PDB file of C-alpha atoms in Angstrom:
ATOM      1  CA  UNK A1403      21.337 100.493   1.456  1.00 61.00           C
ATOM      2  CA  UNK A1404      19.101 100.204   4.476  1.00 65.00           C
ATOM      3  CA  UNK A1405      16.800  98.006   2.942  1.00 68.00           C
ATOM      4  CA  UNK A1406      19.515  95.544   2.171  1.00 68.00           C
ATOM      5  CA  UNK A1407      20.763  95.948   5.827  1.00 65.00           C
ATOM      6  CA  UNK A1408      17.539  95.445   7.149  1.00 70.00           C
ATOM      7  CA  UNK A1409      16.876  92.652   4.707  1.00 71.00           C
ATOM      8  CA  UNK A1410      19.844  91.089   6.124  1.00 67.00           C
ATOM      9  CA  UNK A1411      19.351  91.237   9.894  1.00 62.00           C
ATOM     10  CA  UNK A1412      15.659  89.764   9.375  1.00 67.00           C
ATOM     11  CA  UNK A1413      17.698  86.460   7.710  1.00 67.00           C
ATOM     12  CA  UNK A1414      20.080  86.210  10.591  1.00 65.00           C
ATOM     13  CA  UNK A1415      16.469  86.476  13.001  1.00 61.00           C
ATOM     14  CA  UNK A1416      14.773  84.016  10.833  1.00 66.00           C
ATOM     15  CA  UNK A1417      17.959  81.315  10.924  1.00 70.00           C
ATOM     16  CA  UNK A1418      19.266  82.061  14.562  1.00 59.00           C
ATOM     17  CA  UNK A1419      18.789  79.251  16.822  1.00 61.00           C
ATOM     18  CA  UNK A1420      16.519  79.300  19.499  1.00 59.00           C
ATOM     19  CA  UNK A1421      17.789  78.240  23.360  1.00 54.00           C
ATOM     20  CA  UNK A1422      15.059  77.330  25.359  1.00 59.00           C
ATOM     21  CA  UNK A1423      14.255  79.057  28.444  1.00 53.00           C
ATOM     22  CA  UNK A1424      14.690  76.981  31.041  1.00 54.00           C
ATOM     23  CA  UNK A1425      16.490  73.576  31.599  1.00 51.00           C
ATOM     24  CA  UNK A1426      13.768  71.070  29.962  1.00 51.00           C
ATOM     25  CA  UNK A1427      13.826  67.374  30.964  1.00 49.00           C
ATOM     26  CA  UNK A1428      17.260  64.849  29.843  1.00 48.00           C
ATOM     27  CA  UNK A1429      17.238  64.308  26.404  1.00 53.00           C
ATOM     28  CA  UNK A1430      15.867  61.136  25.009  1.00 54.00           C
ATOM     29  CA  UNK A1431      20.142  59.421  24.028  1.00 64.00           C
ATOM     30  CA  UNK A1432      19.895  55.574  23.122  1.00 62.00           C
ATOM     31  CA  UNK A1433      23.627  55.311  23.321  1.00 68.00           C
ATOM     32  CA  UNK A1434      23.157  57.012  27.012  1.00 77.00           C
ATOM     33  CA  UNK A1435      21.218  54.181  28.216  1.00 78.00           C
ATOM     34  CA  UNK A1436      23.389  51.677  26.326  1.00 83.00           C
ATOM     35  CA  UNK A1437      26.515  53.290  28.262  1.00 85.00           C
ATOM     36  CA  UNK A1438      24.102  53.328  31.498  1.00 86.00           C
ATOM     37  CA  UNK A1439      23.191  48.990  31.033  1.00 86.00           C
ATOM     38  CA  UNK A1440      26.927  48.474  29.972  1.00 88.00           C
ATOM     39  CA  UNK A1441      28.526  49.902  33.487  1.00 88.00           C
ATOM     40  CA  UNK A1442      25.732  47.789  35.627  1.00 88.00           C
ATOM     41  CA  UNK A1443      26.720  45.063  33.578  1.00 89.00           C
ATOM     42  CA  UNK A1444      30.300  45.517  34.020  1.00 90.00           C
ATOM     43  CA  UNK A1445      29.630  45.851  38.181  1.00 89.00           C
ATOM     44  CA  UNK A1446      28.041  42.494  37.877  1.00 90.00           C
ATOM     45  CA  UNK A1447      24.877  42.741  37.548  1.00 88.00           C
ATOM     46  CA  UNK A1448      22.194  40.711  36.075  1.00 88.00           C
ATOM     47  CA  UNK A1449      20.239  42.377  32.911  1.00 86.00           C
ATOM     48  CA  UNK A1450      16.994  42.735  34.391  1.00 85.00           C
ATOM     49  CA  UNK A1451      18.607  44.628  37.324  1.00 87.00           C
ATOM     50  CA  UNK A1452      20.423  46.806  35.225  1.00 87.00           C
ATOM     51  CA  UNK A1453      18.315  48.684  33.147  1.00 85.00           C
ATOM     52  CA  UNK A1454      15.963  48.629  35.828  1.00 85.00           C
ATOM     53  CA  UNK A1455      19.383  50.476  37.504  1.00 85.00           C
ATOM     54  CA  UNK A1456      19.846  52.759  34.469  1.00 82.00           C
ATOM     55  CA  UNK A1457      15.765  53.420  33.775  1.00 81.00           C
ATOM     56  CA  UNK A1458      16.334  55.812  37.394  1.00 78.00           C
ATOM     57  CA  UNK A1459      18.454  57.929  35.488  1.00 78.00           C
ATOM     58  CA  UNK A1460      16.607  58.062  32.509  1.00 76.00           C
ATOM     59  CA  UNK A1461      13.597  60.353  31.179  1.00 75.00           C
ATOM     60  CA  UNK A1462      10.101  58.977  31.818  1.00 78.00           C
ATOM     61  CA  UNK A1463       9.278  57.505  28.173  1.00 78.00           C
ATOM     62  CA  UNK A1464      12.620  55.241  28.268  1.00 76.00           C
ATOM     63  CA  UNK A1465      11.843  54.189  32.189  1.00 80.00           C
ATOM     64  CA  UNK A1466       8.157  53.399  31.242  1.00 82.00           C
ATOM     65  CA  UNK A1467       9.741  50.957  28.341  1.00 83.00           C
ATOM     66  CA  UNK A1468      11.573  48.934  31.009  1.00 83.00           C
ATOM     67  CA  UNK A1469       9.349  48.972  33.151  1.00 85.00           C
ATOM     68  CA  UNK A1470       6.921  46.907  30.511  1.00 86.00           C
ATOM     69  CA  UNK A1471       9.801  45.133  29.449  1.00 85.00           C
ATOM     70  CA  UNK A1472      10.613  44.382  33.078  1.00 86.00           C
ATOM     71  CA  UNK A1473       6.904  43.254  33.380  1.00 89.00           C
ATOM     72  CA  UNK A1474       6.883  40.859  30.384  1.00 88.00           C
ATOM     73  CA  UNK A1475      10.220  38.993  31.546  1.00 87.00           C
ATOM     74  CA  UNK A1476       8.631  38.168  34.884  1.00 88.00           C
ATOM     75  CA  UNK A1477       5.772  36.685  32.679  1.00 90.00           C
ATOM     76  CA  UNK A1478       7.644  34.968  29.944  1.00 88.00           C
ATOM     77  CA  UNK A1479      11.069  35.036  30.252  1.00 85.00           C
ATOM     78  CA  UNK A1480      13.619  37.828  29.669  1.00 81.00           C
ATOM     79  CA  UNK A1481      14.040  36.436  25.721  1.00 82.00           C
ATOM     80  CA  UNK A1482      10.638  36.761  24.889  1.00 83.00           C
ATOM     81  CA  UNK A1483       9.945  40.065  26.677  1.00 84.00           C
ATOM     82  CA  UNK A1484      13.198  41.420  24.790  1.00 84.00           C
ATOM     83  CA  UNK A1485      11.979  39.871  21.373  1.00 82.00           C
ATOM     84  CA  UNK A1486       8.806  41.720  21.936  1.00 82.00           C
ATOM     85  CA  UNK A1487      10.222  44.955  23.303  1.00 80.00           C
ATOM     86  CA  UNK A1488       9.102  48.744  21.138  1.00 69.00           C
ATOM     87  CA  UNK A1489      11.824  49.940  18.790  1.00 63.00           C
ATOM     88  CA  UNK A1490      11.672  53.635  21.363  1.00 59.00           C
ATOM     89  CA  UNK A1491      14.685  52.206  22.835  1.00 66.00           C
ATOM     90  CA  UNK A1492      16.657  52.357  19.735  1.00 63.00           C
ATOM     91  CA  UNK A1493      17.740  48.603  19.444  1.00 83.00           C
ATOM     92  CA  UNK A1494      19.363  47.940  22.641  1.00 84.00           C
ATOM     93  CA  UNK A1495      16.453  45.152  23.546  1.00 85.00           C
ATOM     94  CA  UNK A1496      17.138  44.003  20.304  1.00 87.00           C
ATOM     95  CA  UNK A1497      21.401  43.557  20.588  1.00 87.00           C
ATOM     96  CA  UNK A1498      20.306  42.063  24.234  1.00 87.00           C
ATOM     97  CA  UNK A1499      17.720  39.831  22.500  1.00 86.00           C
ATOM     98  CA  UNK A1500      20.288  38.403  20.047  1.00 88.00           C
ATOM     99  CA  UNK A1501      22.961  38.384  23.355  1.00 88.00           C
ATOM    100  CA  UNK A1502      20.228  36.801  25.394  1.00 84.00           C
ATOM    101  CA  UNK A1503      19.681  33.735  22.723  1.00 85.00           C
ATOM    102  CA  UNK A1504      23.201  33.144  21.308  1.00 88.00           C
ATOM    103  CA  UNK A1505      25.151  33.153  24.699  1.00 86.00           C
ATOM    104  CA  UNK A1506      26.884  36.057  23.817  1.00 86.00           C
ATOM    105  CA  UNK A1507      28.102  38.059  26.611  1.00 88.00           C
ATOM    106  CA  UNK A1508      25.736  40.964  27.139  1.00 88.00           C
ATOM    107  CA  UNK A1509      28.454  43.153  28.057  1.00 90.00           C
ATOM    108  CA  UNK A1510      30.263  43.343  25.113  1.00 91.00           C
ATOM    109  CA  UNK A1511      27.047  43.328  22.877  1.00 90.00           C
ATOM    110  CA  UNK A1512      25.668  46.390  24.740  1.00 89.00           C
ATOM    111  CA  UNK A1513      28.955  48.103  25.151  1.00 91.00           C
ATOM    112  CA  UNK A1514      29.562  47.552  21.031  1.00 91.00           C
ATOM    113  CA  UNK A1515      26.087  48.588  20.369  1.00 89.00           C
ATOM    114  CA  UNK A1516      26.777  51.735  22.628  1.00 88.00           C
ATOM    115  CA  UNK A1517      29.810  53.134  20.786  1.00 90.00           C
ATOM    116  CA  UNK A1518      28.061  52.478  17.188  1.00 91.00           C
ATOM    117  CA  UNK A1519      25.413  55.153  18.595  1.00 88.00           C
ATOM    118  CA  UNK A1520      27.842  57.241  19.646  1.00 89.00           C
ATOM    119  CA  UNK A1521      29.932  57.206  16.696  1.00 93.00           C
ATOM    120  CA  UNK A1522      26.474  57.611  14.925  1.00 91.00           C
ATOM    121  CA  UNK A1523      25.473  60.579  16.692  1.00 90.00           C
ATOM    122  CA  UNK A1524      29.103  62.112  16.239  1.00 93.00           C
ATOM    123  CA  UNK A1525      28.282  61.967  12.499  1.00 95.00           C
ATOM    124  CA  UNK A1526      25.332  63.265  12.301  1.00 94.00           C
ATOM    125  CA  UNK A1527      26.652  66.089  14.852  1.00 94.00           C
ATOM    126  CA  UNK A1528      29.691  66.887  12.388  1.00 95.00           C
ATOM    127  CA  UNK A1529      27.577  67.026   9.337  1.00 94.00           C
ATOM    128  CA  UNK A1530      25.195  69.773  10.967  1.00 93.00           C
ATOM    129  CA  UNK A1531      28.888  71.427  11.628  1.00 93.00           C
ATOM    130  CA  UNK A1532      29.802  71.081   8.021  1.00 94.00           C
ATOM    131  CA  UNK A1533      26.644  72.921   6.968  1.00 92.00           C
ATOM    132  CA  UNK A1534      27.377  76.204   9.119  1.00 90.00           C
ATOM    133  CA  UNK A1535      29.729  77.757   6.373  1.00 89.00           C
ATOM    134  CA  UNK A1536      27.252  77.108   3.994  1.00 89.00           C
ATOM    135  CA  UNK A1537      23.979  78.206   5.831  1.00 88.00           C
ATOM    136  CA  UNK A1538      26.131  81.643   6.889  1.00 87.00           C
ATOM    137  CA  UNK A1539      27.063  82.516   3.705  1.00 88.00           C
ATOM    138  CA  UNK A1540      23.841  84.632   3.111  1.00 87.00           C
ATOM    139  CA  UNK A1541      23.930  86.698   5.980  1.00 85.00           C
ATOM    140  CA  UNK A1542      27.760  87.515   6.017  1.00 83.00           C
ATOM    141  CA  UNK A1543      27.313  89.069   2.510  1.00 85.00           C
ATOM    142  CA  UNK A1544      24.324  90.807   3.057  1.00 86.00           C
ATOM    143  CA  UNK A1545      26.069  92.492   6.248  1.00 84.00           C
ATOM    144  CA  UNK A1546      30.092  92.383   5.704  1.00 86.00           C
ATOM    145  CA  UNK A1547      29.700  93.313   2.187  1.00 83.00           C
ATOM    146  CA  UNK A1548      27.810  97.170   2.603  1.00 86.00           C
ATOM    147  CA  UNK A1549      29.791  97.658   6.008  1.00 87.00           C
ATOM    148  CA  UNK A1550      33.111  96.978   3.615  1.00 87.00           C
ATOM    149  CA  UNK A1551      31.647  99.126   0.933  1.00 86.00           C
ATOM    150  CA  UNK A1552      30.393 102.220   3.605  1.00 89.00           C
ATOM    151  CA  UNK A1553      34.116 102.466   5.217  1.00 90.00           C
ATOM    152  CA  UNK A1554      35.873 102.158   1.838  1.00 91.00           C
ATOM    153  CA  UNK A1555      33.661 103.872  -0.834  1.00 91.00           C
ATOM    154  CA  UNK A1556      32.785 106.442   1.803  1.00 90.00           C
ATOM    155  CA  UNK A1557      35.567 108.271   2.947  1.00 92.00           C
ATOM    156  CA  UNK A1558      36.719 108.476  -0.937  1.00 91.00           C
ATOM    157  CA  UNK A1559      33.064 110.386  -1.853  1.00 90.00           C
ATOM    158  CA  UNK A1560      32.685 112.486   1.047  1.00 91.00           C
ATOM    159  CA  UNK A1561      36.287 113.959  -0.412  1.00 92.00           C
ATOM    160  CA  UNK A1562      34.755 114.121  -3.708  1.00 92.00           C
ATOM    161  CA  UNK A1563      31.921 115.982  -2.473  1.00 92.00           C
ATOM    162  CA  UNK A1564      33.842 118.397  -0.366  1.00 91.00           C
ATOM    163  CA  UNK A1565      36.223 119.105  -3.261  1.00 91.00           C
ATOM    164  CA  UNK A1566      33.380 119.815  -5.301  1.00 90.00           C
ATOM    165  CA  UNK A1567      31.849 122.147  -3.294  1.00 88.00           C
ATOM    166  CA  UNK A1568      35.148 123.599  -2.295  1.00 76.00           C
TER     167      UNK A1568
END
């Protein structure tokens, strides 16, 4: 019986999840920066000046991005430096790209583009959720089911036994 406990509380070790520390740097969120371009957009502001507004408030890979991006359009033109733009920013230079060449307002592209990662991200989020009964099952049984069988088998034999003796 204590094997099986112990056998159980090393698979609840093994599969809990592990917090880190300390606060580590903003997590790398393409729909964050879409959201971020969208609301300088909406204020009225050009696209170079905002992402260069929303790569302040972003982590260090993502502002490095638009800064080159940034670089190239002062080069050769913001549609060329978006054509050419990494995929690390999750398609937003690309949706701007397509914006940038059609005529399209950028708002609205970016804004769109912005609640599709959301909505993305949601989903993914739920189906982690969707797992948990699943990935608990194991440990529940291994602990729930002796603890069920100590407090009702128990009481019932330790009787016995004192009958017995008696």
């Amino acid at each position: 019986m204590s094997l099986l406990l112990a056998a159980g509380l090393a698979v609840m070790l093994l599969q809990r999840p592990r917090l880190p520390a300390r606060p580590t740097r903003p997590r790398r969120s393409p729909e964050r920066a879409g959201e971020l371009v969208a609301l300088a957009l909406a204020a009225g502001l050009p696209f170079a000046a905002a992402i260069e507004a929303a790569a302040d408030h972003l982590g260090a890979e993502d502002a490095a991005e638009i800064t080159l991006v940034l670089r190239r359009a002062r080069r050769h033109g913001l549609g060329t430096a978006l054509a050419a733009a990494g995929t690390a920013s999750g398609g937003l230079f690309r949706v701007a790209h397509r914006a940038v060449v059609t005529g399209a307002p950028l708002v609205h592209a970016v804004e769109s583009w912005s609640r599709e990662q959301r909505k993305a991200d949601h989903s993914r989020r739920l189906e982690r959720v969707r797992t948990l009964p699943v990935r608990l099952l194991l440990p529940l049984t291994l602990l729930t089911l002796p603890g069920f069988v100590v407090l009702t088998v128990g009481p019932t034999l330790i009787e016995a036994v004192a009958r017995l003796r008696s």
